[in-house]
Amino acid sequence: MSDFKRLKLNLIKPVPSDYEISRNQKPKHISEVAKESGILEDEIEPYGAYKGKVKLDVIDRLHQRKNGKYILVTGITPTPLGEGKSTTTVGLAQAIGASFGKKAFANVRQPSMGPTFGVKGGAAGGGFSQVIPMDEFNMHITGDIHAVGMANNLLAAALDTRMFHENTQGDKALWKRLCPEKKDGSRDIPIGLLPRVAKLGLDTKDPKEWTDEEVSKFVRLDVDPATITWRRVVDLNDRSLRGIVINNAPTEKGQTRDTGFDITVASEVMAILALCTSLKDMRERLGKMVVASSKSGEPITCEDLGCAGALTAIMKDAIKPNIMQTLEGTPVFVHAGPFANISIGASSVLADKMALKLAGTEPGISAEEEKEQAGYVITEAGFDFTMGGERFLNIKCRSSGLAPDVIIIVATVRALKVHGGGAEVKAGAPLPLEYRTENVEMLRLGCANLAKHISNAKQYGVDVIVAINRMSSDTDAEHDVIREASLAAGATDAIVSNHWEEGGQGAHALAEGVIKCAHKEYPSQSQESNFKFLYGTEGSSIEEKIEAIAKEMYGAGEVEFLPAAQEKIKEYTSQGFSNLPICIAKTQYSFSHDAKLKGVPTGFKFPIRDIKASIGAGYLYALADNIQTIPGLATKCGFMNVEVNGDGEIEGLF
Amino acid sequence: MSDFKRLKLNLIKPVPSDYEISRNQKPKHISEVAKESGILEDEIEPYGAYKGKVKLDVIDRLHQRKNGKYILVTGITPTPLGEGKSTTTVGLAQAIGASFGKKAFANVRQPSMGPTFGVKGGAAGGGFSQVIPMDEFNMHITGDIHAVGMANNLLAAALDTRMFHENTQGDKALWKRLCPEKKDGSRDIPIGLLPRVAKLGLDTKDPKEWTDEEVSKFVRLDVDPATITWRRVVDLNDRSLRGIVINNAPTEKGQTRDTGFDITVASEVMAILALCTSLKDMRERLGKMVVASSKSGEPITCEDLGCAGALTAIMKDAIKPNIMQTLEGTPVFVHAGPFANISIGASSVLADKMALKLAGTEPGISAEEEKEQAGYVITEAGFDFTMGGERFLNIKCRSSGLAPDVIIIVATVRALKVHGGGAEVKAGAPLPLEYRTENVEMLRLGCANLAKHISNAKQYGVDVIVAINRMSSDTDAEHDVIREASLAAGATDAIVSNHWEEGGQGAHALAEGVIKCAHKEYPSQSQESNFKFLYGTEGSSIEEKIEAIAKEMYGAGEVEFLPAAQEKIKEYTSQGFSNLPICIAKTQYSFSHDAKLKGVPTGFKFPIRDIKASIGAGYLYALADNIQTIPGLATKCGFMNVEVNGDGEIEGLF
């Protein structure tokens, strides 16, 4: 990047708080970042000085380019403190972009305000490897999560209101209202209901021509309340909304119903934002979302409710990827934010495609020129490889047609000691002794967790680099243990990285390894591309796909399908939805469904309690054991640390 | 405005749909609009090409200026179709700004997506008097309503979670968690809880010094669940959430509680956004919000929950007014969006102050120069004068210290005929005959409604201009009737305006009248400023203030305080909250609490069913009769008309 202006780091030890580091760096104007990234002036829409939306036109304009290198950052089974995956993503981008002077994009998810004000804090990376300004990153950015919430909840309101009206009105009254009379006496079909009219094979010109039976078919979705899977969402950790009874006011005439809220980032609309490939594709996916079944067993969709156009209108700006920058001024795409435990855990296909083209090379150049000119897109999958990474490969890559060139697995001495039998690590409490002093034996035992993630990743035919995210209490002997275990498990390399303390220069060795690996220059690497999915979607049953993930990835001995799940399998199979990939919601703190099982549990019985159909997103969503789809707040919460100072700056986000 | 670039109108008859008109006009870049308005380059933050946020610095920079003229637009008791108040606000700004070449700002509220996707449709004005781009105006703008919703709901989650934890933990466990141990063994008080520590008079340095009793006082808010007034919000018409039971999942251990959602624009946080005068003021108001009482009768505030800093962080960008433009390129501030039936119904004090300075004049000029140079801020109050206008004067003006120079009351032949005994007017249904043909008698009867609004407005000592918003079926004879009734009731003038069909030029006469009135050039005008409030806040009881509004403004014979209201009056009086102004939530379709009572009902018994304390916003909130604080969706809804076309443009918003 010849015109790239690097923001110089002013490294300080001990490392100050994230928000102090962020505040002390003056970012470039976002239009400058965009220009340096190859985005044209009319393709960027600034939102304030440091954030912008990028039009999808970029992808078309650069379609002839060969993609840049696609680097997937994943991790080991984490502690509640996180093991620095986002920090590594950003640090690596700073190293490749600012130190090596190559094009490098960090592609990350928009953080949810649930964890931001709960326990976890910000998600912009940390220390000297951050997205800045970190307070803007951790608040609304350009409002995409809010748009997702509105779209999700409009559909919920439409569904419940429709049921209310169907229960309180006769066919003719519903028909008169749904197809209002025009001045000339004819009747109008609202544009949003035309797809349903077409699906039912009715006359689209004149509702007055419909028979009584046809009128009834049109006006009655006849939802079976027991089958409703669509829940409302809020982007907060509000445990009180997990289970609620609605329609409890007198105006709703006793039509109470049990339901609940999920966190917004678990919404199917969020998954669609992450997986869609164009505005048209998003529109179609939103229309296909299934909210319930009718009493006769037919799926009821967003399109049936006449909502899909409105949802698309709400989401029409959210579909444009957001651009920000790292602490060293390299570009960052922040787009979509599905959680990796209760959703697919990946940033958007569109941001990745856009970045891969911007980092790409023109056709017709030599291999050497290509190596010289190729840029890097470092994209993150949430939680550990076996959760976020598995979904990235089996769901996101299946949807995008892309495959990563390198998989990075981020490991820390701390988390591996947990897997070697160390005491529980809690947010907000001082670390037990074993995490503050050398303990090679405990660490060696814990490396089994890392080894399992490496071998899981290798199953997809992609080479693995282990990034050892250095912490101040680590020793060289401990790093040697991790390195040895990584190579023994089949990693191409394992490299210590100190980007939290030193920014991009701390990730210099890691960047070198990643570049080398992306160009297949390690002697151990095959020159072939061997990418493959874990399972095929066609021709295998829902059970078989879930079993493939649970047994081959998680190490389960068997899968137990609880009654609700069995019923759903029958229902979805009969509705023709069995050919979809699977997203399993489960705890992020173990390979298994049980957060207490550290290391590499095997042979356990893996319980699937329910399955939902995310037909718009394009997968079935299986809920393991007692996984919650909206977190709660702790007694002492992140929000209690937050204040806005006299200069209007946010303090206390970490 | 010498550098002002007027956007030319391409008038078409019949008038096309609002979104077609909007789409066919190419707006100026928002930085150009800002520059023409006297906003400096570093004071504007563009959000995309056509929206921006303006920093509050503008107000300080121009503090020496004398304010421009302050024009309040209100209306008669409306029909569900609306009588064109926003359209008149925008049309008048187009006339004064684009035709007369004076500085003119239209200050409007951000629309809620509830009505946008419900019955009402967009709120950008209409026809050739609109805020553009109307689709961006009607969607998220810069996300302020979403920020309000997040702030409101974070507080709700904090409250319910705190109650849950207090019910499931002992004092010591709560204390250990709320004041976590640091590495050195000492204990930390989170910054958000320091105000409560100070309020209780505890040692702020070392929580270990507290006695058991002090610990208990600190950790137990001891909320009385029956007194909780804080509800969650969503920016949609979702009637199913009016009454809900929360904490109904097994993880919440049977701690179920009855509550419900309001629409976001009814949130006290939204009222604070509208009424606050600085970031510091907003921070203090958010902290003062009362959510419930303790079992011993003390008010529990947002500050007690340790939430006020976090809420301020969420709202820190929302506090900056948004700038957009009219169809003729004049500036529009869009800021805050409280409804006028269930909240205060006014856009923000900060936007008004900013516009008044931008439209203002430098000190030390002659009266003649001042008249020549003075600009106009046309600000709107929701629904009719007696709802939105009354709150504007008694609440917003009391808070801002400003007073309007002119009050406009928008009237239509259509709505006045309703008050004269015409058949019910419904959205989406053809209009009955009396509204499509001349009917002078019915109109004359209905003018009593207008006359009552005029005389109500005159009580505040401000001159009134009636704007007759012309519709195509009106006749000259009908306009004469309205004009005559207006002057008889004390209006300074009554002027027909045709801005919907003709843009600013259609409001030429109205603009002339308003300018003349603002400079007190009508012979009938007093040269004195006689502005006064309806009631004093100090020294009168809550009942007396409510009675003043109900009897003198609404025409009630008596006020009936139902038991819940009586209890609240006792509670709030004992808590020292009786010296606040009153915001009465009631139907917008009648002077009374009963939507069916058209015209000028008198002598009715006005029921107050409940009262809530909006201490942060600075008023008591009285709920009349069965007013709903979240609307419902109709069988056939606005969302059914909305689609996004192949060019990514929204269609079907009207």
mmCIF file of C-alpha atoms in Angstrom, chain B residues 462-565:
data_model
loop_
_atom_site.group_PDB
_atom_site.id
_atom_site.type_symbol
_atom_site.label_atom_id
_atom_site.label_comp_id
_atom_site.label_asym_id
_atom_site.label_seq_id
_atom_site.Cartn_x
_atom_site.Cartn_y
_atom_site.Cartn_z
ATOM 1 C CA VAL B 462 -48.995 34.554 22.325
ATOM 2 C CA ASP B 463 -50.547 35.624 19.004
ATOM 3 C CA VAL B 464 -52.164 32.977 16.857
ATOM 4 C CA ILE B 465 -52.209 32.511 13.089
ATOM 5 C CA VAL B 466 -54.537 29.878 11.676
ATOM 6 C CA ALA B 467 -53.086 28.005 8.691
ATOM 7 C CA ILE B 468 -55.846 26.519 6.577
ATOM 8 C CA ASN B 469 -54.205 23.507 4.978
ATOM 9 C CA ARG B 470 -55.926 23.370 1.617
ATOM 10 C CA MET B 471 -57.198 20.121 0.156
ATOM 11 C CA SER B 472 -58.453 19.623 -3.378
ATOM 12 C CA SER B 473 -62.137 19.211 -2.504
ATOM 13 C CA ASP B 474 -62.242 22.439 -0.424
ATOM 14 C CA THR B 475 -64.273 25.404 -1.676
ATOM 15 C CA ASP B 476 -63.653 29.132 -1.229
ATOM 16 C CA ALA B 477 -66.874 29.411 0.753
ATOM 17 C CA GLU B 478 -65.573 26.837 3.177
ATOM 18 C CA HIS B 479 -62.273 28.674 3.596
ATOM 19 C CA ASP B 480 -64.236 31.858 4.299
ATOM 20 C CA VAL B 481 -66.122 30.111 7.094
ATOM 21 C CA ILE B 482 -62.892 29.041 8.779
ATOM 22 C CA ARG B 483 -61.363 32.489 8.363
ATOM 23 C CA GLU B 484 -64.337 34.183 9.897
ATOM 24 C CA ALA B 485 -64.488 31.773 12.843
ATOM 25 C CA SER B 486 -60.763 32.150 13.453
ATOM 26 C CA LEU B 487 -60.830 35.935 13.623
ATOM 27 C CA ALA B 488 -63.903 35.850 15.813
ATOM 28 C CA ALA B 489 -62.093 33.533 18.233
ATOM 29 C CA GLY B 490 -59.159 35.898 18.516
ATOM 30 C CA ALA B 491 -56.704 34.715 15.866
ATOM 31 C CA THR B 492 -54.519 37.452 14.442
ATOM 32 C CA ASP B 493 -55.038 36.063 10.962
ATOM 33 C CA ALA B 494 -56.220 32.947 9.109
ATOM 34 C CA ILE B 495 -54.493 32.132 5.846
ATOM 35 C CA VAL B 496 -55.072 29.434 3.238
ATOM 36 C CA SER B 497 -51.956 27.518 2.299
ATOM 37 C CA ASN B 498 -51.348 25.122 -0.573
ATOM 38 C CA HIS B 499 -47.834 23.905 0.152
ATOM 39 C CA TRP B 500 -48.683 20.208 -0.222
ATOM 40 C CA GLU B 501 -49.424 20.775 -3.895
ATOM 41 C CA GLU B 502 -47.062 23.672 -4.607
ATOM 42 C CA GLY B 503 -44.224 23.530 -2.061
ATOM 43 C CA GLY B 504 -42.933 26.794 -0.603
ATOM 44 C CA GLN B 505 -44.653 28.983 -3.166
ATOM 45 C CA GLY B 506 -47.977 27.521 -2.032
ATOM 46 C CA ALA B 507 -47.254 28.834 1.457
ATOM 47 C CA HIS B 508 -46.260 32.320 0.286
ATOM 48 C CA ALA B 509 -49.187 34.116 1.878
ATOM 49 C CA LEU B 510 -48.866 32.126 5.079
ATOM 50 C CA ALA B 511 -45.161 32.992 5.280
ATOM 51 C CA GLU B 512 -45.947 36.668 4.781
ATOM 52 C CA GLY B 513 -48.479 36.562 7.608
ATOM 53 C CA VAL B 514 -46.149 34.711 9.950
ATOM 54 C CA ILE B 515 -43.274 37.132 9.322
ATOM 55 C CA LYS B 516 -45.594 40.068 9.897
ATOM 56 C CA CYS B 517 -46.978 38.536 13.085
ATOM 57 C CA ALA B 518 -43.513 37.626 14.417
ATOM 58 C CA HIS B 519 -42.564 41.311 14.102
ATOM 59 C CA LYS B 520 -45.887 42.438 15.626
ATOM 60 C CA GLU B 521 -46.939 44.348 12.523
ATOM 61 C CA TYR B 522 -50.626 43.430 12.554
ATOM 62 C CA PRO B 523 -52.555 46.428 13.922
ATOM 63 C CA SER B 524 -54.424 44.157 16.312
ATOM 64 C CA GLN B 525 -51.205 42.966 17.985
ATOM 65 C CA SER B 526 -49.935 44.213 21.292
ATOM 66 C CA GLN B 527 -46.307 45.339 21.195
ATOM 67 C CA GLU B 528 -45.703 43.833 24.623
ATOM 68 C CA SER B 529 -44.581 40.306 25.280
ATOM 69 C CA ASN B 530 -47.238 38.762 27.494
ATOM 70 C CA PHE B 531 -46.099 35.173 27.651
ATOM 71 C CA LYS B 532 -47.295 33.291 30.729
ATOM 72 C CA PHE B 533 -47.706 29.684 31.844
ATOM 73 C CA LEU B 534 -51.102 28.154 32.540
ATOM 74 C CA TYR B 535 -50.141 27.194 36.080
ATOM 75 C CA GLY B 536 -47.317 27.735 38.548
ATOM 76 C CA THR B 537 -45.408 24.686 39.689
ATOM 77 C CA GLU B 538 -44.588 25.772 43.217
ATOM 78 C CA GLY B 539 -47.212 26.042 45.911
ATOM 79 C CA SER B 540 -49.996 24.244 44.083
ATOM 80 C CA SER B 541 -50.833 20.593 44.626
ATOM 81 C CA ILE B 542 -50.623 17.839 42.033
ATOM 82 C CA GLU B 543 -54.423 17.757 41.926
ATOM 83 C CA GLU B 544 -54.639 21.516 41.341
ATOM 84 C CA LYS B 545 -52.246 21.410 38.420
ATOM 85 C CA ILE B 546 -54.038 18.499 36.788
ATOM 86 C CA GLU B 547 -57.348 20.279 37.327
ATOM 87 C CA ALA B 548 -56.007 23.470 35.741
ATOM 88 C CA ILE B 549 -55.161 21.589 32.556
ATOM 89 C CA ALA B 550 -58.284 19.435 32.508
ATOM 90 C CA LYS B 551 -60.733 22.225 33.222
ATOM 91 C CA GLU B 552 -59.183 25.262 31.560
ATOM 92 C CA MET B 553 -57.723 23.522 28.523
ATOM 93 C CA TYR B 554 -59.841 20.393 27.978
ATOM 94 C CA GLY B 555 -63.151 21.749 29.255
ATOM 95 C CA ALA B 556 -63.711 19.112 31.935
ATOM 96 C CA GLY B 557 -66.292 19.725 34.625
ATOM 97 C CA GLU B 558 -64.361 17.776 37.217
ATOM 98 C CA VAL B 559 -61.384 15.469 37.547
ATOM 99 C CA GLU B 560 -61.779 12.018 39.036
ATOM 100 C CA PHE B 561 -58.621 10.619 40.600
ATOM 101 C CA LEU B 562 -58.909 6.843 40.625
ATOM 102 C CA PRO B 563 -57.454 4.903 43.582
ATOM 103 C CA ALA B 564 -54.048 4.140 41.997
ATOM 104 C CA ALA B 565 -53.672 7.824 41.125
#
